[in-house]
Amino acid sequence: MKSSPFQLAAFGGAPAFSKPLHVGQPVLINQEAMLADIESVMRSGQLTNNGPRLQEFESAIAKVCRTKHAIATCNATIALQIAARALQLSGEVIVPAFTFIATAHALEWIGIDPVFADVDPETHTLDLKSAEACITSRTSGILPVHLWGHVFRTRELQEFCHERNLRLLYDSSHAFGCQQHGTPVGNFGDAEVFSFHATKFVHAFEGGAIVTNDDSVADRCRRLRAFGIAGLTEISDVGTNGKMHELSAVAGLHSIATMSGRIAANRANRMVYACHCQSLNGLSLLSIPEGNESNGQYLVLTVDEQQFGLNRDQIVSLLRAEGVFARSYFSPGCHQAEPYRSAAPGRHVRVPLDVTETLARTVLQLPTGPAVAPADAHKVGLLLRLLHHHAAEIRRLWSSSEQRLHFHPGDPARPAAPTFAANNIREMVQRDPVLREAG
Ligand code: T4K
């Protein structure tokens, strides 16, 4: 294990992981069984359009969520648009600024203005007071996100929307299999949307679903998913093509069947990371809200630069060089992305977004899931300790080598620029008395 900052891969040492660890590495555990199912779909000749595997997958989703209806789609972005149309959202819809850009873009794409509210600093979910301050006569609904699978203040949100006659649609992309006080995600608001993208807790390569307990919303979603077709010759709405095909449904079924193993793997890794974080000043593992059962898919940390000695972006770069492909979701906040950033003042931003701004600078995600063994998580924890304990020397090395840091050979984010040669490090150490003493 590395014991000196000079051994760090960013400064020319060998990466700690030659095979990188990813945030959201896709897993399909029983590949042989899945391949047999794919073969059977291809033999059957029914490849898409509400086939038997899709129906089976929808039943499996509804069973996990304990909802009346599940409508599987080609991805969550289209599912959000279908659900927004089915709920007759229009004008403005309030969304948290701290989320994946798809939450906002899904609305913008169908001509609804997303208006950004701030989030709660402890759970990273929508701040109700901030949302309230965004409401105008054009507001038709609220689209909160169970970010990182966190389910928070659902009852207050429900009452809030009910009192104001607003629709409540949840972006639950991160929260499949999560529960709050025993109620599975899927039962909150008028409808909820899941993502089954390859990087998600349950995945169908690409995919999504709308779940609801409302029969008429479900009927409308089914029609809108397939061009608005209501019968053999009847077209009742402007629909889209949001269908999921049979091969995705097969993958989704296999993924659902192996959920419990992934929850166990995520819990084991969380315990390892938590042990390390406990003794590291300036690095905090984000708590799971009280009463939540989490799928554990996202392992989220916040960095206090003053206490840790390095900022979030430095930590992410140093870890990535080691083959620990940490992420900084969701930076920048949605309000800083186009077209929202350049829109007329007040159109999308009308309240302070201070928490979002802070989180966008300080939050990072570490790899977890079955592809990460607890021993790997421990190794990552030891790397974080090294970064913390030698933060001052690392900052010095960093400032003299910023343009020439080493990247992991497998890092898709690495630039084509030349890297920092080990010889240069030796020369620099010789020139700098503080580094000479440290190393
Ligand atoms: N709402 C929220 C709150 C969301 O987070 C998302 C999606 C949506 C809505 C929209 O859902 P969809 O329409 O996509 O169903 C990823 C995903 O593309 C995106 O689905 C997800 N959120 C977002 C948070 O993350 P990237 O660009 O960070 O993923 P990518 O390709 O860098 O993958 C992450 C790592 O996983 C890679 O380092 C390598 C590994 N990987 C990835 C893929 C796709 C693999 O090993 N194999 C793979 O096939 O966006």
XYZ file of C-alpha atoms and ligand atoms in Angstrom:
489
model
C 0.000 0.000 0.000
C 1.155 3.537 -0.710
C 2.683 5.451 2.149
C 4.039 8.631 0.543
C 2.477 11.273 -1.731
C 5.291 10.639 -4.204
C 3.809 7.199 -4.847
C 0.501 8.688 -5.938
C -0.403 7.816 -9.525
C -1.167 11.474 -10.297
C 2.511 12.220 -9.664
C 3.877 9.283 -11.645
C 3.420 6.279 -9.303
C 1.713 3.044 -10.393
C -2.107 3.238 -10.145
C -3.527 1.433 -7.102
C -6.117 -0.247 -9.362
C -5.057 -1.328 -12.844
C -8.696 -2.367 -13.485
C -10.656 0.775 -12.584
C -13.542 0.910 -10.130
C -16.588 2.740 -11.523
C -19.542 4.563 -10.028
C -22.530 2.695 -11.468
C -20.764 -0.265 -13.051
C -23.556 -2.322 -14.668
C -24.109 -5.819 -13.238
C -26.071 -8.714 -14.672
C -25.283 -11.610 -12.436
C -26.739 -14.639 -14.192
C -25.424 -14.116 -17.706
C -26.001 -17.678 -18.951
C -29.671 -17.651 -17.993
C -30.048 -14.231 -19.534
C -28.490 -15.311 -22.822
C -30.922 -18.261 -22.943
C -33.827 -15.837 -22.434
C -32.556 -13.556 -25.176
C -32.411 -16.541 -27.516
C -35.973 -17.464 -26.649
C -37.182 -13.925 -27.397
C -35.490 -14.006 -30.771
C -37.032 -17.411 -31.563
C -40.481 -16.176 -30.514
C -40.556 -13.428 -33.120
C -42.191 -10.958 -30.656
C -39.469 -8.342 -30.248
C -41.379 -5.303 -28.984
C -44.873 -3.696 -28.696
C -46.178 -4.897 -25.357
C -44.693 -8.395 -25.638
C -44.843 -11.070 -22.912
C -41.453 -10.198 -21.388
C -42.427 -6.543 -21.114
C -45.644 -7.498 -19.351
C -43.705 -9.781 -17.021
C -41.252 -6.979 -16.254
C -44.080 -4.533 -15.555
C -45.654 -7.010 -13.130
C -42.287 -7.456 -11.406
C -41.879 -3.658 -11.059
C -45.415 -3.270 -9.660
C -44.736 -6.119 -7.216
C -41.565 -4.500 -5.838
C -43.294 -1.103 -5.599
C -46.620 -2.510 -4.416
C -48.403 -0.233 -6.907
C -51.417 -0.920 -9.117
C -49.659 0.016 -12.344
C -46.202 0.000 -13.914
C -45.634 1.218 -17.461
C -42.143 0.396 -18.736
C -40.496 2.795 -21.170
C -37.344 3.130 -23.264
C -35.725 5.427 -20.646
C -36.611 7.714 -17.731
C -36.305 10.961 -19.696
C -39.128 9.943 -22.046
C -41.034 8.485 -19.066
C -40.910 11.909 -17.354
C -42.309 13.534 -20.493
C -45.081 10.965 -20.860
C -46.013 11.288 -17.171
C -45.907 15.106 -17.371
C -48.312 15.003 -20.325
C -50.535 12.407 -18.669
C -50.796 14.649 -15.581
C -51.494 17.633 -17.850
C -48.580 19.667 -16.576
C -48.095 22.958 -18.376
C -46.631 26.445 -17.888
C -44.098 26.056 -15.085
C -43.052 23.091 -12.985
C -40.797 23.408 -9.941
C -37.738 21.148 -9.870
C -34.688 20.995 -7.612
C -31.606 22.699 -9.082
C -29.426 19.919 -7.708
C -30.276 16.911 -9.888
C -29.239 15.261 -13.158
C -29.958 17.588 -16.057
C -32.543 15.162 -17.506
C -35.042 16.166 -14.793
C -35.132 19.722 -16.143
C -34.528 18.967 -19.819
C -37.419 16.484 -19.956
C -39.777 19.385 -19.186
C -38.066 21.989 -21.338
C -38.219 19.580 -24.310
C -42.040 19.523 -24.122
C -42.396 23.278 -23.696
C -42.746 23.449 -19.903
C -40.490 25.882 -18.020
C -38.532 24.190 -15.242
C -38.202 26.603 -12.300
C -35.348 25.760 -9.962
C -35.778 25.516 -6.205
C -32.988 24.877 -3.706
C -32.421 21.623 -1.818
C -32.108 20.563 1.794
C -28.438 20.444 2.900
C -28.838 17.176 4.871
C -30.757 15.032 2.372
C -30.099 16.884 -0.915
C -33.826 16.665 -1.731
C -36.216 19.532 -2.594
C -36.524 22.306 -0.008
C -40.223 22.978 0.430
C -39.821 26.628 1.525
C -37.688 27.367 -1.502
C -40.230 25.601 -3.747
C -43.030 27.667 -2.242
C -41.202 30.876 -3.114
C -41.053 29.782 -6.780
C -44.809 29.431 -7.249
C -46.670 31.707 -9.645
C -50.058 31.527 -11.361
C -48.327 29.540 -14.152
C -47.173 26.743 -11.809
C -48.936 23.469 -12.566
C -46.888 20.994 -10.564
C -43.830 19.989 -8.592
C -41.251 17.450 -9.711
C -39.082 16.506 -6.709
C -36.264 13.962 -6.990
C -35.516 11.153 -4.519
C -31.858 12.012 -5.021
C -29.416 9.204 -4.120
C -32.554 7.180 -3.231
C -33.342 9.539 -0.324
C -37.049 9.729 0.458
C -37.891 12.772 2.544
C -40.913 14.821 3.622
C -43.279 13.055 1.229
C -46.324 13.737 3.389
C -45.586 17.483 3.613
C -45.110 17.635 -0.144
C -48.367 15.787 -0.731
C -50.290 18.197 1.526
C -48.534 21.192 0.046
C -49.553 20.190 -3.495
C -53.060 19.201 -2.468
C -53.678 22.598 -0.810
C -52.509 24.445 -3.919
C -54.095 22.154 -6.484
C -50.705 21.234 -7.945
C -49.772 17.868 -9.470
C -46.961 15.951 -7.808
C -44.715 13.855 -10.043
C -41.557 12.297 -8.581
C -38.333 11.677 -10.453
C -37.421 8.443 -8.670
C -34.624 7.489 -11.055
C -32.276 6.686 -8.147
C -34.769 5.090 -5.834
C -35.982 1.755 -7.197
C -36.333 -0.649 -4.262
C -36.097 2.123 -1.622
C -38.698 2.561 1.107
C -39.774 5.182 3.621
C -41.288 3.881 6.877
C -42.165 0.644 5.077
C -43.825 2.309 2.068
C -41.998 1.468 -1.164
C -41.056 4.272 -3.526
C -43.702 4.277 -6.236
C -46.577 5.193 -3.918
C -45.834 8.888 -3.498
C -47.498 11.719 -5.408
C -49.611 11.265 -8.537
C -46.972 9.170 -10.289
C -43.282 8.288 -10.020
C -40.654 7.654 -12.677
C -37.734 5.202 -12.469
C -34.625 4.959 -14.600
C -33.363 1.533 -15.632
C -30.255 2.918 -17.344
C -27.207 0.606 -17.299
C -25.698 2.540 -14.375
C -28.790 2.232 -12.177
C -29.596 -0.124 -9.295
C -31.923 -2.170 -11.520
C -31.158 -1.886 -15.188
C -32.486 -2.917 -18.562
C -29.432 -1.616 -20.506
C -31.590 1.462 -21.203
C -35.049 1.781 -19.731
C -37.474 3.497 -17.437
C -40.940 3.132 -15.954
C -43.874 5.152 -14.690
C -45.668 3.753 -11.658
C -48.960 5.000 -10.291
C -52.023 3.886 -8.361
C -54.304 6.037 -10.528
C -56.108 4.030 -13.235
C -56.764 6.973 -15.557
C -53.167 8.258 -15.340
C -51.931 4.734 -16.093
C -54.267 4.390 -19.110
C -53.143 7.721 -20.487
C -49.448 6.867 -20.004
C -49.899 3.583 -21.881
C -51.486 5.387 -24.819
C -48.947 8.214 -24.839
C -46.102 5.675 -24.771
C -47.329 4.235 -28.091
C -48.129 7.220 -30.346
C -51.486 7.931 -28.680
C -53.010 4.822 -30.235
C -56.183 3.839 -28.396
C -57.419 0.945 -30.544
C -56.726 -0.714 -33.863
C -57.612 2.438 -35.777
C -58.327 5.006 -33.043
C -55.771 7.749 -32.226
C -56.784 9.665 -29.107
C -53.729 11.791 -28.209
C -50.445 13.225 -29.444
C -48.259 10.367 -28.266
C -44.632 9.497 -28.658
C -42.666 6.283 -29.026
C -41.520 5.475 -25.503
C -41.795 1.688 -25.715
C -39.365 -0.735 -24.144
C -38.395 -3.758 -26.265
C -38.308 -7.389 -25.189
C -34.527 -7.690 -24.778
C -34.444 -4.760 -22.357
C -37.342 -6.315 -20.459
C -35.374 -9.593 -20.197
C -32.372 -7.715 -18.766
C -34.667 -5.850 -16.373
C -36.192 -9.123 -15.129
C -32.755 -10.584 -14.430
C -31.692 -7.391 -12.726
C -34.768 -7.313 -10.473
C -34.229 -10.969 -9.529
C -30.771 -10.155 -8.151
C -31.622 -6.968 -6.222
C -31.083 -8.353 -2.737
C -27.484 -9.388 -3.482
C -26.686 -5.876 -4.644
C -28.258 -4.294 -1.570
C -26.076 -6.560 0.602
C -22.936 -5.679 -1.383
C -23.724 -1.954 -1.128
C -24.293 -2.232 2.629
C -20.997 -4.049 3.158
C -19.094 -1.393 1.197
C -20.869 1.405 3.009
C -19.721 0.014 6.356
C -16.097 -0.047 5.171
C -16.240 3.499 3.803
C -18.056 4.693 6.949
C -15.253 3.330 9.172
C -12.667 5.285 7.206
C -14.733 8.484 7.067
C -15.282 8.442 10.839
C -11.616 9.116 11.420
C -11.053 11.509 8.516
C -11.596 15.173 9.297
C -13.349 17.006 6.519
C -14.819 13.972 4.760
C -18.398 12.978 5.681
C -20.440 10.098 4.413
C -23.937 11.410 3.685
C -26.485 9.906 6.096
C -29.502 7.977 4.893
C -32.640 9.854 6.056
C -34.360 8.461 9.147
C -36.957 5.794 8.329
C -35.446 5.059 4.888
C -34.489 1.655 3.527
C -31.968 2.461 0.821
C -30.819 0.464 -2.191
C -27.336 1.863 -1.467
C -26.617 2.506 -5.146
C -24.995 5.899 -4.541
C -22.254 6.345 -1.989
C -22.125 10.092 -1.428
C -19.535 12.086 0.492
C -19.135 15.776 1.229
C -15.760 17.444 1.451
C -14.827 20.289 3.770
C -11.724 21.655 2.101
C -10.446 23.511 5.177
C -10.550 20.408 7.333
C -9.494 17.818 4.782
C -6.722 19.890 3.263
C -7.757 19.283 -0.363
C -10.837 20.310 -2.275
C -13.399 17.989 -3.874
C -12.025 18.334 -7.397
C -8.482 17.615 -6.256
C -9.626 14.476 -4.423
C -11.581 13.286 -7.475
C -8.558 13.822 -9.776
C -6.136 12.092 -7.402
C -8.484 9.119 -6.958
C -9.202 8.827 -10.674
C -5.468 8.635 -11.417
C -5.399 5.622 -9.053
C -8.216 3.918 -11.002
C -10.912 4.926 -8.502
C -13.268 6.639 -10.915
C -15.017 8.879 -8.382
C -17.638 11.279 -9.761
C -18.805 14.778 -8.924
C -22.521 14.440 -9.675
C -24.217 16.943 -10.126
C -21.858 19.732 -10.870
C -22.674 22.394 -11.963
C -26.275 22.791 -10.745
C -28.947 22.607 -13.477
C -29.500 26.383 -13.363
C -25.906 26.807 -14.584
C -26.558 24.733 -17.723
C -27.908 26.014 -21.012
C -30.521 27.144 -21.866
C -31.370 28.050 -18.250
C -28.178 30.001 -17.535
C -28.780 32.442 -20.406
C -32.564 32.722 -20.107
C -34.309 35.946 -19.081
C -33.859 36.739 -15.362
C -36.594 35.156 -13.244
C -37.694 32.687 -15.911
C -35.969 29.653 -14.363
C -34.237 31.116 -11.319
C -36.112 33.299 -8.842
C -34.832 32.155 -5.445
C -31.319 31.842 -3.951
C -29.770 28.463 -4.747
C -27.028 28.593 -2.122
C -27.228 24.970 -0.988
C -27.148 23.739 -4.582
C -24.086 25.932 -5.278
C -22.304 24.543 -2.219
C -23.159 20.923 -2.953
C -22.100 21.295 -6.580
C -18.639 22.227 -5.243
C -18.320 19.763 -2.375
C -20.115 16.477 -3.135
C -18.493 13.373 -4.585
C -19.510 9.761 -5.213
C -17.333 6.700 -4.677
C -17.618 3.350 -6.470
C -19.757 0.665 -4.859
C -21.885 -2.317 -5.965
C -20.963 -5.980 -6.401
C -18.078 -5.095 -8.744
C -16.378 -3.417 -5.748
C -15.238 -5.879 -3.055
C -15.090 -4.625 0.554
C -11.302 -5.116 0.277
C -11.322 -2.635 -2.642
C -13.360 -0.165 -0.583
C -10.810 -0.556 2.215
C -8.006 0.187 -0.238
C -9.858 3.332 -1.360
C -10.253 4.303 2.318
C -6.493 3.940 2.819
C -5.870 6.136 -0.215
C -8.177 8.797 1.255
C -6.218 8.630 4.527
C -2.991 9.144 2.616
C -4.483 12.167 0.831
C -5.646 13.662 4.128
C -2.457 13.056 6.092
C -0.196 14.404 3.367
C -2.529 17.128 2.101
C 0.034 19.918 2.534
C 2.759 18.127 0.526
C 0.204 17.102 -2.087
C -0.871 20.727 -2.519
C 2.749 21.729 -3.074
C 3.324 18.945 -5.587
C 0.027 19.789 -7.227
C 0.730 23.500 -7.634
C 4.001 22.798 -9.381
C 2.627 20.074 -11.643
C -0.987 21.005 -12.347
C -0.729 21.022 -16.115
C 1.106 17.734 -16.205
C -0.681 15.401 -13.804
C -0.827 11.709 -14.718
C -4.174 10.174 -15.654
C -5.203 6.549 -15.401
C -4.755 4.899 -18.830
C -8.392 3.724 -18.726
C -9.868 7.118 -17.809
C -12.243 8.373 -20.530
C -11.840 11.875 -19.014
C -8.059 12.003 -19.547
C -6.830 14.767 -21.857
C -4.423 14.151 -24.707
C -1.849 16.428 -23.009
C 1.627 15.082 -22.103
C 1.982 13.652 -18.596
C 4.359 14.472 -15.809
C 7.547 12.400 -16.049
C 8.900 10.739 -12.900
C 12.271 12.414 -13.543
C 10.673 15.835 -13.247
C 9.354 14.922 -9.793
C 12.846 13.968 -8.633
C 14.275 17.252 -9.937
C 11.495 19.219 -8.286
C 11.997 17.484 -4.929
C 15.698 18.280 -5.077
C 14.932 21.949 -5.705
C 12.264 22.315 -2.959
C 13.609 22.007 0.607
C 10.165 21.253 2.163
C 9.447 18.443 -0.294
C 13.015 17.144 0.097
C 12.494 16.792 3.817
C 9.030 15.181 3.406
C 10.092 12.664 0.836
N -33.278 11.765 -13.469
C -32.197 11.516 -12.723
C -32.169 12.028 -11.321
C -31.119 10.793 -13.249
O -30.011 10.570 -12.487
C -31.192 10.313 -14.573
C -30.085 9.611 -15.161
C -32.360 10.569 -15.314
C -33.389 11.313 -14.727
C -32.532 10.117 -16.717
O -32.556 8.713 -16.785
P -32.383 7.970 -18.225
O -33.137 8.763 -19.232
O -30.905 7.919 -18.511
O -32.983 6.609 -18.003
C -25.229 8.504 -16.102
C -26.416 7.964 -16.843
O -26.258 8.064 -18.247
C -27.706 8.577 -16.470
O -28.704 7.618 -16.775
C -27.772 8.880 -14.990
N -28.976 9.515 -14.579
C -26.605 9.758 -14.606
C -26.615 10.100 -13.152
O -25.414 9.065 -14.856
P -22.933 9.278 -16.998
O -22.608 10.042 -18.203
O -22.327 9.719 -15.740
O -22.661 7.708 -17.168
P -21.357 7.045 -17.707
O -21.580 6.597 -19.098
O -20.169 7.904 -17.412
O -21.273 5.753 -16.802
C -20.767 5.750 -15.475
C -19.691 4.668 -15.344
O -20.258 3.379 -15.479
C -18.634 4.801 -16.405
O -17.497 5.337 -15.796
C -18.373 3.410 -16.914
C -19.445 2.555 -16.309
N -20.275 1.980 -17.365
C -21.278 2.730 -17.913
C -22.049 2.199 -18.905
C -23.171 3.018 -19.524
C -20.005 0.713 -17.775
O -19.081 0.051 -17.269
N -20.789 0.176 -18.765
C -21.811 0.868 -19.344
O -22.514 0.326 -20.215
O -24.505 9.378 -16.898
